[in-house]
XYZ file of C-alpha atoms in Angstrom:
689
model
C 25.726 -3.625 19.728
C 21.627 -3.405 19.889
C 21.168 -6.666 17.740
C 17.279 -7.298 17.801
C 14.958 -5.433 14.979
C 11.197 -5.233 15.449
C 8.922 -4.783 12.497
C 5.659 -3.311 13.529
C 2.351 -3.046 11.562
C -0.646 -1.280 12.910
C -3.803 -2.340 11.574
C -7.771 -1.285 12.031
C -8.510 -4.055 14.963
C -4.980 -5.103 15.970
C -1.210 -3.707 16.292
C 1.462 -7.021 15.169
C 4.759 -7.168 16.170
C 7.495 -9.659 15.110
C 11.332 -9.155 16.052
C 14.374 -11.043 14.946
C 17.705 -11.451 16.575
C 20.024 -10.750 13.946
C 23.142 -13.030 16.207
C 21.055 -15.881 16.740
C 18.144 -15.844 13.957
C 16.056 -16.595 16.859
C 12.403 -14.663 15.723
C 9.214 -13.961 17.822
C 6.124 -12.821 16.840
C 2.730 -11.020 19.059
C -0.004 -9.196 18.681
C -1.841 -6.863 20.426
C -5.417 -4.589 20.240
C -4.368 -1.127 18.209
C -5.246 1.853 20.011
C -7.277 4.681 17.046
C -7.178 7.350 20.179
C -3.546 7.265 20.542
C -1.879 4.792 17.735
C 1.149 5.496 19.865
C -0.223 3.462 22.984
C -0.746 0.296 20.789
C 2.764 0.806 19.117
C 5.021 0.748 22.207
C 2.993 -1.918 24.096
C 3.562 -4.017 20.875
C 7.137 -3.366 21.650
C 7.249 -3.961 25.113
C 5.312 -7.109 24.585
C 7.912 -8.340 22.277
C 10.628 -7.725 24.249
C 9.341 -9.872 27.103
C 9.217 -12.172 24.948
C 12.626 -12.703 23.615
C 13.294 -11.687 27.304
C 15.868 -8.571 26.008
C 15.509 -5.291 27.555
C 15.258 -1.918 25.252
C 19.192 -1.424 25.361
C 18.685 -4.239 22.810
C 16.620 -2.613 20.548
C 19.196 -2.205 16.860
C 16.112 -0.640 14.791
C 12.495 -0.650 14.543
C 10.288 -0.688 11.557
C 7.165 0.359 11.267
C 3.902 0.305 8.359
C 1.634 2.742 9.284
C -2.281 3.631 7.890
C -2.211 7.405 9.499
C -2.083 9.334 6.258
C -4.401 6.273 4.545
C -6.905 6.814 6.970
C -6.784 10.824 7.116
C -7.009 10.631 3.344
C -9.504 7.766 3.170
C -11.959 9.897 5.835
C -11.497 12.990 3.584
C -9.661 14.809 6.318
C -7.344 16.598 4.428
C -8.323 20.001 6.707
C -8.088 23.629 5.074
C -5.530 23.674 2.341
C -4.499 26.881 0.202
C -3.044 26.431 -3.274
C -0.573 28.360 -5.422
C -0.574 28.316 -8.898
C 0.526 29.780 -12.048
C -1.820 32.886 -13.494
C -4.786 31.432 -15.443
C -4.625 27.917 -13.901
C -6.884 28.698 -11.131
C -9.575 25.974 -12.180
C -6.740 23.348 -12.809
C -8.377 21.346 -9.801
C -12.035 21.724 -11.375
C -11.360 20.848 -14.701
C -9.214 17.634 -13.479
C -9.446 14.887 -15.903
C -13.060 15.980 -17.853
C -13.528 11.737 -16.621
C -16.650 10.046 -15.364
C -15.876 6.858 -13.137
C -16.920 3.586 -14.508
C -20.507 2.801 -13.720
C -21.930 5.969 -15.143
C -23.180 5.872 -18.118
C -24.392 8.599 -18.539
C -22.703 12.144 -16.831
C -25.802 13.476 -16.224
C -26.314 11.000 -13.053
C -23.133 11.996 -12.133
C -22.005 14.363 -9.201
C -18.500 15.871 -9.160
C -16.964 15.477 -5.830
C -15.681 18.528 -4.021
C -12.060 19.073 -4.936
C -8.885 19.192 -2.482
C -9.039 23.323 -1.867
C -12.189 25.044 -2.927
C -11.752 27.995 -5.264
C -11.895 30.397 -2.806
C -8.705 29.470 -1.431
C -6.518 29.600 -4.786
C -4.379 32.132 -6.015
C -2.396 32.422 -9.037
C 1.030 34.141 -9.130
C 1.990 35.927 -12.322
C 5.542 34.388 -14.313
C 5.463 31.920 -16.685
C 8.159 28.867 -17.963
C 8.054 27.052 -20.917
C 7.828 23.106 -21.096
C 11.438 23.074 -21.558
C 11.997 25.589 -18.455
C 13.067 28.728 -20.007
C 11.374 31.221 -18.366
C 8.609 33.570 -21.084
C 7.874 35.387 -18.408
C 8.931 36.684 -14.974
C 8.080 35.419 -11.168
C 5.915 38.291 -9.764
C 7.309 38.633 -6.500
C 4.139 41.062 -5.621
C 1.612 38.493 -6.412
C 3.606 36.000 -4.672
C 3.285 38.247 -1.546
C -0.063 39.301 -1.734
C -0.885 35.670 -2.052
C 1.005 34.391 1.489
C -0.397 37.178 3.059
C -4.258 36.107 1.514
C -3.304 33.159 3.689
C -1.661 34.367 7.042
C -5.085 36.481 7.420
C -7.232 33.811 6.768
C -5.626 31.412 9.232
C -4.497 28.930 6.494
C -1.193 27.113 7.514
C -1.082 24.393 4.714
C -0.413 25.571 1.664
C 0.695 23.519 -1.594
C 2.377 25.323 -4.880
C 2.208 23.818 -8.098
C 3.192 26.013 -11.120
C 3.078 24.649 -14.714
C 6.141 22.961 -16.144
C 8.118 23.215 -12.562
C 9.233 20.131 -13.743
C 11.694 21.217 -15.546
C 12.583 24.067 -13.796
C 12.112 24.498 -10.037
C 13.080 28.365 -9.833
C 9.438 29.669 -9.657
C 7.895 27.161 -6.723
C 11.516 27.537 -4.872
C 11.088 31.805 -4.858
C 7.249 30.889 -4.208
C 8.598 29.045 -1.118
C 10.615 31.619 -0.027
C 8.251 34.246 -0.132
C 5.971 31.935 2.058
C 8.515 31.605 4.845
C 9.216 34.902 5.553
C 5.519 36.228 5.189
C 3.622 33.170 6.530
C 6.500 31.301 9.291
C 3.742 29.212 10.226
C 2.952 28.084 6.844
C 3.558 24.447 6.471
C 4.392 24.105 2.635
C 4.883 21.491 -0.336
C 6.334 22.306 -3.480
C 5.510 20.420 -6.700
C 8.996 20.251 -7.730
C 10.303 18.137 -4.667
C 7.211 16.187 -4.071
C 6.860 15.291 -8.407
C 8.682 16.094 -11.029
C 7.011 15.061 -13.359
C 4.369 16.617 -15.736
C 0.570 16.773 -16.034
C -0.601 19.411 -13.630
C -3.806 18.387 -12.264
C -2.370 14.689 -11.060
C 1.037 17.001 -9.779
C -1.384 19.227 -8.388
C -3.205 17.052 -6.442
C -0.261 15.067 -5.191
C 1.396 18.085 -4.080
C -2.121 18.800 -1.998
C -1.953 15.048 -0.465
C 1.723 15.660 0.925
C 0.654 18.793 2.027
C -2.531 17.825 3.918
C -0.728 14.682 5.663
C 2.204 16.818 6.707
C 1.708 17.793 9.695
C -0.461 14.634 11.120
C 2.585 12.267 9.846
C 5.015 14.789 11.666
C 3.190 14.387 14.526
C 2.819 10.888 14.740
C 6.249 9.703 13.527
C 7.640 12.360 16.467
C 5.521 11.059 19.141
C 6.645 7.570 18.029
C 10.411 8.366 17.867
C 10.780 9.674 21.657
C 8.417 7.258 22.986
C 11.339 4.828 21.398
C 13.770 7.215 22.705
C 12.442 5.925 26.766
C 13.429 2.350 25.824
C 17.530 3.327 26.382
C 18.561 3.952 29.892
C 21.020 6.666 27.887
C 18.315 8.305 26.378
C 19.876 8.073 22.706
C 17.397 7.684 19.552
C 16.260 4.408 18.702
C 17.002 3.988 14.432
C 13.276 4.364 13.224
C 12.085 3.521 9.700
C 8.601 3.770 8.453
C 7.518 1.586 5.364
C 6.726 3.545 1.971
C 4.495 2.978 -1.314
C 7.185 1.795 -3.012
C 8.131 -0.943 -1.254
C 10.659 0.515 0.735
C 11.585 2.047 3.856
C 12.851 5.396 4.607
C 14.187 6.714 7.908
C 11.485 8.647 10.213
C 13.518 11.980 9.647
C 13.241 11.307 6.090
C 9.580 10.911 5.804
C 8.815 14.466 7.142
C 10.362 15.781 4.740
C 8.445 13.501 2.167
C 5.239 12.257 4.215
C 2.894 11.039 0.940
C 5.116 8.470 -0.065
C 3.656 6.316 2.966
C 0.187 6.697 2.437
C -0.171 2.862 1.421
C 2.975 2.023 4.219
C 0.494 -1.136 5.826
C -0.637 -2.894 2.543
C 2.390 -2.421 0.468
C 4.438 -4.290 3.763
C 1.919 -7.260 3.472
C 2.818 -7.814 -0.185
C 6.392 -7.693 0.274
C 6.442 -10.291 2.919
C 4.170 -12.551 0.474
C 6.313 -12.379 -2.142
C 9.320 -12.929 -0.108
C 7.453 -15.813 1.568
C 6.453 -17.509 -2.013
C 9.743 -16.947 -3.312
C 11.112 -19.548 -0.431
C 7.611 -22.117 -1.331
C 9.147 -22.121 -5.231
C 6.325 -19.429 -6.387
C 7.734 -16.424 -8.072
C 4.317 -15.386 -9.260
C 1.422 -15.295 -6.547
C -1.704 -13.116 -5.414
C -1.908 -11.774 -2.021
C -4.662 -11.293 0.033
C -4.112 -9.505 2.977
C -7.239 -9.965 5.060
C -7.609 -7.630 8.305
C -10.672 -6.109 10.349
C -11.758 -3.493 8.252
C -10.778 -4.055 5.060
C -8.609 -6.688 2.430
C -5.845 -5.826 0.466
C -4.781 -7.189 -2.544
C -1.787 -7.237 -4.674
C 0.091 -9.828 -7.530
C 3.601 -10.293 -7.620
C 5.177 -10.987 -10.746
C 9.073 -12.705 -10.705
C 9.188 -12.289 -7.109
C 8.178 -8.414 -7.789
C 5.115 -6.695 -6.274
C 3.556 -5.013 -9.539
C 4.223 -1.090 -9.437
C 2.043 1.778 -10.570
C 2.366 5.740 -10.291
C -1.694 6.074 -11.744
C -2.923 5.063 -8.463
C -4.924 7.001 -5.973
C -6.242 7.291 -2.063
C -9.639 7.704 -1.258
C -10.948 10.255 -3.856
C -7.128 11.554 -4.371
C -4.763 10.558 -7.589
C -1.268 10.217 -6.333
C 1.103 9.782 -9.041
C 3.561 8.415 -6.605
C 5.438 5.253 -7.559
C 3.281 2.434 -5.033
C 2.877 -0.896 -4.946
C -0.838 -1.872 -7.435
C -2.802 -2.830 -4.300
C -7.091 -2.786 -4.738
C -8.643 -2.748 -1.379
C -11.855 -3.837 -0.556
C -14.178 -3.310 2.737
C -14.288 -6.785 3.271
C -12.234 -7.697 6.603
C -13.418 -9.891 9.964
C -15.143 -6.926 11.042
C -17.458 -6.051 8.113
C -20.795 -5.261 9.013
C -23.841 -7.728 7.164
C -26.598 -5.228 7.294
C -29.913 -4.885 5.024
C -30.778 -2.841 2.128
C -33.424 -0.749 1.400
C -34.816 -3.081 -0.883
C -34.510 -6.051 1.664
C -31.167 -7.635 0.220
C -28.161 -8.972 2.628
C -25.362 -6.660 2.326
C -21.557 -7.518 3.786
C -19.212 -4.095 4.236
C -17.623 -2.174 3.417
C -18.486 -0.305 6.888
C -16.565 -2.252 9.333
C -17.260 -2.368 13.238
C -12.981 -2.132 13.292
C -11.543 -2.140 16.502
C -14.025 -0.273 18.670
C -16.586 -1.374 19.669
C -15.889 -4.429 17.270
C -17.509 -7.930 16.525
C -20.524 -8.700 18.450
C -18.698 -11.868 19.717
C -15.843 -9.228 21.097
C -18.849 -7.962 24.231
C -17.282 -4.580 23.673
C -20.235 -2.403 22.598
C -20.869 -3.677 19.061
C -24.469 -3.752 17.922
C -24.365 -5.447 14.547
C -23.347 -8.849 13.009
C -20.362 -9.234 11.439
C -18.184 -11.394 9.505
C -15.908 -12.651 12.328
C -19.520 -13.624 13.883
C -20.733 -15.414 10.991
C -17.373 -17.647 11.465
C -17.687 -17.913 15.165
C -21.925 -19.251 14.799
C -20.516 -21.799 12.108
C -17.301 -22.814 14.513
C -14.919 -22.313 11.565
C -13.086 -20.019 14.514
C -12.322 -20.807 17.654
C -14.719 -19.697 20.667
C -11.480 -17.596 21.334
C -8.526 -15.660 19.890
C -5.127 -14.476 20.486
C -4.742 -18.293 21.892
C -7.401 -17.124 24.722
C -6.552 -13.685 25.398
C -9.735 -12.626 23.858
C -12.582 -14.521 24.899
C -15.643 -14.427 22.190
C -19.651 -14.293 23.000
C -20.882 -16.947 20.737
C -24.447 -16.174 22.157
C -24.442 -12.894 21.233
C -23.605 -13.564 17.690
C -26.016 -15.883 17.164
C -28.274 -13.702 18.764
C -27.178 -10.795 15.835
C -26.990 -13.020 12.818
C -30.851 -14.529 14.249
C -31.917 -11.295 13.821
C -30.931 -10.434 10.768
C -31.662 -13.977 9.814
C -35.252 -13.245 10.700
C -35.874 -10.719 8.495
C -34.602 -12.158 5.640
C -36.569 -15.652 6.200
C -33.501 -17.777 6.731
C -31.998 -20.037 9.872
C -29.354 -18.270 11.482
C -27.055 -20.998 9.787
C -28.139 -20.085 6.474
C -27.770 -16.299 7.045
C -24.493 -16.950 8.162
C -23.372 -18.763 5.536
C -24.403 -16.088 3.355
C -22.260 -13.357 4.864
C -19.504 -15.230 4.482
C -20.725 -16.102 0.590
C -21.182 -12.569 -0.218
C -17.766 -11.475 1.319
C -16.129 -14.603 -0.584
C -17.150 -12.863 -3.420
C -15.955 -8.872 -2.420
C -12.868 -10.636 -2.432
C -12.584 -12.484 -5.260
C -14.096 -9.015 -7.411
C -11.054 -7.889 -5.867
C -8.773 -10.129 -6.862
C -9.833 -10.089 -10.175
C -8.968 -6.346 -10.448
C -5.831 -6.981 -10.271
C -5.663 -9.928 -12.562
C -7.976 -9.792 -15.331
C -8.468 -6.474 -15.710
C -4.442 -6.290 -16.498
C -4.514 -9.169 -18.944
C -3.284 -11.620 -16.205
C -5.440 -15.332 -16.042
C -6.037 -15.360 -12.410
C -6.285 -19.663 -12.674
C -2.066 -19.274 -13.458
C -1.437 -17.985 -9.838
C -1.327 -19.636 -6.334
C -2.649 -17.039 -3.582
C -1.226 -16.306 -1.026
C -3.755 -15.633 2.232
C -2.573 -14.092 5.554
C -4.088 -11.284 7.900
C -5.710 -12.095 10.484
C -8.878 -12.959 8.322
C -7.669 -13.749 4.872
C -7.129 -17.262 5.564
C -10.441 -17.959 6.790
C -11.897 -17.968 3.193
C -9.457 -19.589 1.291
C -10.946 -22.701 -0.002
C -13.487 -21.147 -1.257
C -11.937 -18.505 -2.701
C -9.833 -21.402 -4.506
C -13.772 -22.720 -5.926
C -14.367 -19.541 -7.198
C -11.632 -18.092 -8.923
C -10.022 -21.579 -9.929
C -6.806 -21.025 -8.147
C -4.032 -23.231 -8.649
C -3.974 -23.559 -4.736
C -3.051 -21.398 -1.314
C -0.142 -21.079 0.120
C -0.712 -19.879 4.437
C 2.486 -18.916 5.796
C 3.122 -19.470 9.306
C 1.859 -16.801 11.810
C -0.083 -15.229 8.866
C -2.136 -13.127 11.345
C 2.276 -11.470 11.558
C 3.010 -11.679 8.019
C 3.222 -7.563 7.205
C 4.922 -7.170 10.312
C 7.474 -9.362 9.156
C 7.562 -7.551 5.782
C 8.471 -5.026 7.400
C 11.806 -7.092 7.959
C 12.539 -7.886 4.520
C 12.387 -4.407 2.471
C 15.341 -2.340 1.706
C 15.740 1.735 1.726
C 14.329 2.655 -1.188
C 14.479 6.466 -2.630
C 12.638 7.657 -6.297
C 12.987 10.449 -7.949
C 11.706 11.155 -11.742
C 12.438 13.909 -13.968
C 10.168 14.162 -17.290
C 12.058 15.077 -20.211
C 9.874 14.606 -23.452
C 11.939 13.756 -26.724
C 11.276 11.653 -29.697
C 13.551 8.601 -30.456
C 14.544 9.360 -33.513
C 16.079 12.487 -32.052
C 16.666 11.524 -28.657
C 20.237 13.325 -27.223
C 21.466 10.359 -24.859
C 24.160 13.278 -23.568
C 21.377 15.256 -22.254
C 19.760 11.855 -21.245
C 22.681 10.631 -19.682
C 23.117 14.017 -18.113
C 19.686 13.682 -16.530
C 20.205 10.236 -14.982
C 23.364 11.197 -12.865
C 21.412 14.234 -11.792
C 18.696 12.115 -10.266
C 21.577 9.749 -9.261
C 23.034 11.935 -7.041
C 19.736 13.174 -5.591
C 18.972 9.566 -4.553
C 23.032 9.705 -3.734
C 22.533 12.088 -0.961
C 19.381 10.864 0.442
C 21.229 7.366 1.145
C 23.763 9.187 2.294
C 21.416 10.602 4.581
C 20.822 7.685 5.897
C 23.763 6.052 6.765
C 24.475 4.205 3.747
C 28.295 4.144 2.747
C 29.132 4.893 -0.943
C 29.795 1.104 -1.763
C 26.880 -0.063 -0.696
C 24.138 1.714 -2.246
C 22.566 0.562 -5.322
C 20.811 2.741 -8.247
C 17.908 1.306 -10.768
C 17.512 2.895 -13.570
C 13.667 3.031 -15.854
C 12.485 5.452 -18.326
C 8.274 5.807 -19.207
C 8.085 5.377 -22.884
C 5.251 5.346 -25.327
C 4.324 5.423 -28.783
C 4.042 9.141 -30.245
C 0.541 10.316 -29.745
C -0.790 7.949 -27.110
C -1.700 9.303 -23.328
C -0.201 6.737 -21.124
C 3.219 5.360 -21.168
C 4.675 1.923 -20.341
C 7.947 1.374 -17.739
C 11.117 -0.592 -18.532
C 14.812 -0.685 -17.470
C 17.457 1.079 -18.290
C 20.673 -1.070 -18.331
C 23.544 0.386 -16.609
C 26.655 2.267 -17.990
C 26.779 5.552 -19.927
C 23.455 6.372 -22.401
C 24.565 6.120 -25.899
C 22.608 5.546 -29.012
C 22.901 2.237 -28.719
C 21.684 1.691 -25.437
C 18.698 4.162 -26.095
C 18.197 1.323 -29.447
C 18.355 -1.211 -26.400
C 15.760 0.522 -24.359
C 13.219 1.280 -27.242
C 13.180 -2.436 -28.497
C 12.629 -3.678 -24.379
C 9.707 -1.602 -24.844
C 8.372 -2.751 -27.703
C 8.368 -6.162 -26.054
C 6.860 -4.936 -22.801
C 4.121 -3.023 -25.336
C 3.269 -6.671 -27.076
C 3.024 -8.234 -23.703
C 0.821 -6.244 -21.668
C -1.474 -5.454 -24.936
C -1.121 -8.319 -27.340
C 0.670 -5.736 -30.178
C 3.434 -3.370 -30.983
C 4.737 -1.117 -33.715
C 8.424 -2.315 -33.803
C 8.332 -2.700 -37.821
C 6.240 0.393 -38.279
C 8.564 3.277 -39.253
C 6.060 5.707 -38.805
C 5.182 4.738 -35.110
C 7.772 6.691 -33.714
C 8.735 6.036 -29.707
C 8.575 9.127 -27.258
C 10.795 8.978 -24.150
C 8.400 10.480 -21.559
C 9.707 10.314 -17.870
C 13.807 9.208 -16.472
C 13.391 8.021 -13.095
C 16.082 6.420 -10.785
C 15.384 4.744 -7.907
C 17.952 4.663 -4.887
C 18.456 1.185 -3.178
C 20.081 1.102 0.230
C 20.308 -2.590 1.270
C 19.191 -4.137 4.935
C 19.815 -7.542 6.368
C 16.755 -10.053 5.745
C 15.417 -12.852 8.174
C 16.752 -15.927 7.509
C 14.303 -18.088 5.992
C 13.190 -21.065 8.538
C 12.366 -24.460 8.175
C 10.151 -26.483 9.876
C 10.691 -30.062 11.745
C 9.892 -33.179 9.884
C 6.178 -34.134 10.468
C 5.311 -37.556 12.494
C 1.707 -37.273 11.029
C -0.940 -34.911 12.105
C -3.019 -35.547 14.746
C -6.287 -33.715 15.649
C -5.970 -32.057 18.878
C -9.694 -31.963 19.783
C -12.567 -31.898 17.523
C -16.052 -29.128 17.561
C -19.096 -29.293 15.227
C -18.436 -26.985 12.273
C -21.169 -25.916 9.690
C -19.228 -26.237 6.237
C -22.496 -25.358 4.334
C -23.785 -28.928 4.491
C -25.113 -28.931 7.833
C -23.062 -29.346 11.498
C -20.163 -32.458 11.639
C -17.694 -32.926 14.164
C -14.365 -31.517 12.900
C -11.026 -32.261 14.078
C -9.333 -29.335 15.416
C -5.930 -29.338 14.525
C -3.373 -27.327 16.364
C -0.393 -25.823 13.874
C 2.137 -25.727 16.301
C 2.186 -29.628 16.700
C 2.530 -30.090 12.738
C 6.022 -30.611 10.955
C 7.096 -30.727 7.105
C 5.108 -33.485 5.248
C 2.123 -33.510 7.417
C -1.359 -33.260 6.025
C -4.689 -32.724 7.212
C -7.656 -33.371 4.782
C -10.726 -31.734 5.199
C -13.059 -31.254 6.585
C -11.168 -30.296 8.872
C -9.536 -26.798 11.252
C -6.455 -25.748 11.732
C -5.818 -23.144 14.818
C -3.030 -21.021 16.014
C -2.018 -17.827 18.028
C -3.101 -15.420 15.446
C -5.440 -16.821 12.832
C -7.095 -20.016 11.763
C -7.219 -22.028 8.515
C -10.435 -23.946 8.147
C -9.885 -26.853 5.490
C -13.459 -27.518 3.533
C -14.671 -30.606 2.342
C -12.487 -32.386 -0.622
C -9.550 -29.686 -0.054
C -6.822 -30.986 1.701
C -3.894 -28.997 3.205
C 0.347 -30.268 3.217
C 3.316 -28.438 5.036
C 5.939 -28.065 3.227
C 9.418 -27.781 4.441
C 9.214 -23.976 5.285
C 6.009 -24.451 7.786
C 3.798 -23.030 5.165
C 0.550 -24.457 4.544
C -0.426 -25.626 0.980
C -3.911 -25.762 0.299
C -5.226 -27.804 -3.027
C -8.441 -29.391 -4.441
C -8.159 -33.573 -3.416
C -6.493 -35.209 -6.448
C -4.848 -31.547 -7.637
C -1.324 -31.573 -7.797
């Protein structure tokens, strides 16, 4: 029986791979360069490389779990193609009206130009028929309008169509009939209907979410299909290898199911990193932490409270709001490949533009022409003259030349220019961390930071200074933590139904039936995934608000029949949650009514997690070598430690540099790093416990 599970996270620069043998518990990890032209090529190179490390064959692979940025990058780059949109008669301008809101930073809307909408006005068709908010039919569905819309798209070669009718969250009948018409009149069209993507009210967000789902469906289907077919070549008998894809909500889904709901993967990669960090932090004794995933192109940050990454349904990808459950991740263009440049005013800027994997930083010697954050680290001696244990040699002369040219324009020495590049990158990351804490009512100083990714720990000490962090936890093999996170997550499916009702007149039986219907949908999906009835778990939540509010607060709904007593307990939990979030509640004010808005069920199929690893007891940290490093006070000969030689209890006092295969940890003067029982480096200021 195949027992090796492989996690693969494809990033902008490297593809990270982690594998675990479930029989022996042995783990292995590696990296391979990403191949943006054909991501599947880098993916399979990683699979073969990890199997060689384990001395295993393709027939030994039991499952592969993947974190992908295909959908994310397509949306961030605005590559949504030509979409068609079908909506209710009289609502053709729902995308143009949107929320009538101006983004932060524009004090006067006169200076703000509304971005192009996802579907231009000439590709919107309306269909007669109208449903009420409770799903009852006010006007019948117009078959003639539907046929005309389908033929309109067919005749213009529009092969991707989203459908969103008013109040279809309460009754999907009209949307289902529209899909049938499209299938008959325009069989080549890829169609997404809002009743299957997001059965939740608010027409604008539901429309855009449905259109985003339709936009990424063809590319996700091709990508997943290509990977699955190549994985089948691993086995001599040609049987399919079980293949799962990470979802934005912190769960995984089989490749077959992903094709049915591609929008669920839009934050696939960042979600895996946050989950892996949560597992590592909990084992180390930290239930609530900040996470920072530093890659070659960007840095993703999130907050974990009581072992669970924060979730949101108010997220967006690029310019597109996506009201699907996703881990609340903030992304900033501050990765190792972020380019340093001069503004027209002559000031130094870093990012968000990145050199990425191709051509890469100057020091890679692969065609890069602009200095990057990685070049600055190399010039100051904070990273070694090679990456991945020598697989990728770095050209320090090229890095110095590029930074020196920029420094000359600023009137600085190359060292001070490099230090300035790193300081700006630090503050870019610090501002992202403040966004997931301070703006959400959390005190950033209460948290430890889990830093990971290839470049995630390079600025750890400086971030601790800037933010006043309690400390920084760097897990073993931090460059591969996202790939490790893929092996720690369960299969998850989220289902939602809008059912607006004031608490005083809530019908417990109706709410119970809705929960039962959602549970049945979740159960059917888990059955398709191969989970027996006894293995399936279900989590119930509800979105509540005070009557008149525009936003809701999500609270848990205990198991059991929905009764008046259970509903009262949920309302009490809402009052308490509202007070935690906003500092007040109306629990004792009968004039402020509680309103139920959305009912939700999450179906969970548990997957076995790798057992935590323990580090052997240390015998005292001994430097492997030394080299000149500049930590801001000039060059000094600095001890270099091999992380693989460190054991539990060992202490590395700064200034020092700790190196391993996939990443480097500079320990600044005034800091120290202690190895804990699991091999994590806990970095704190000297004298700070």
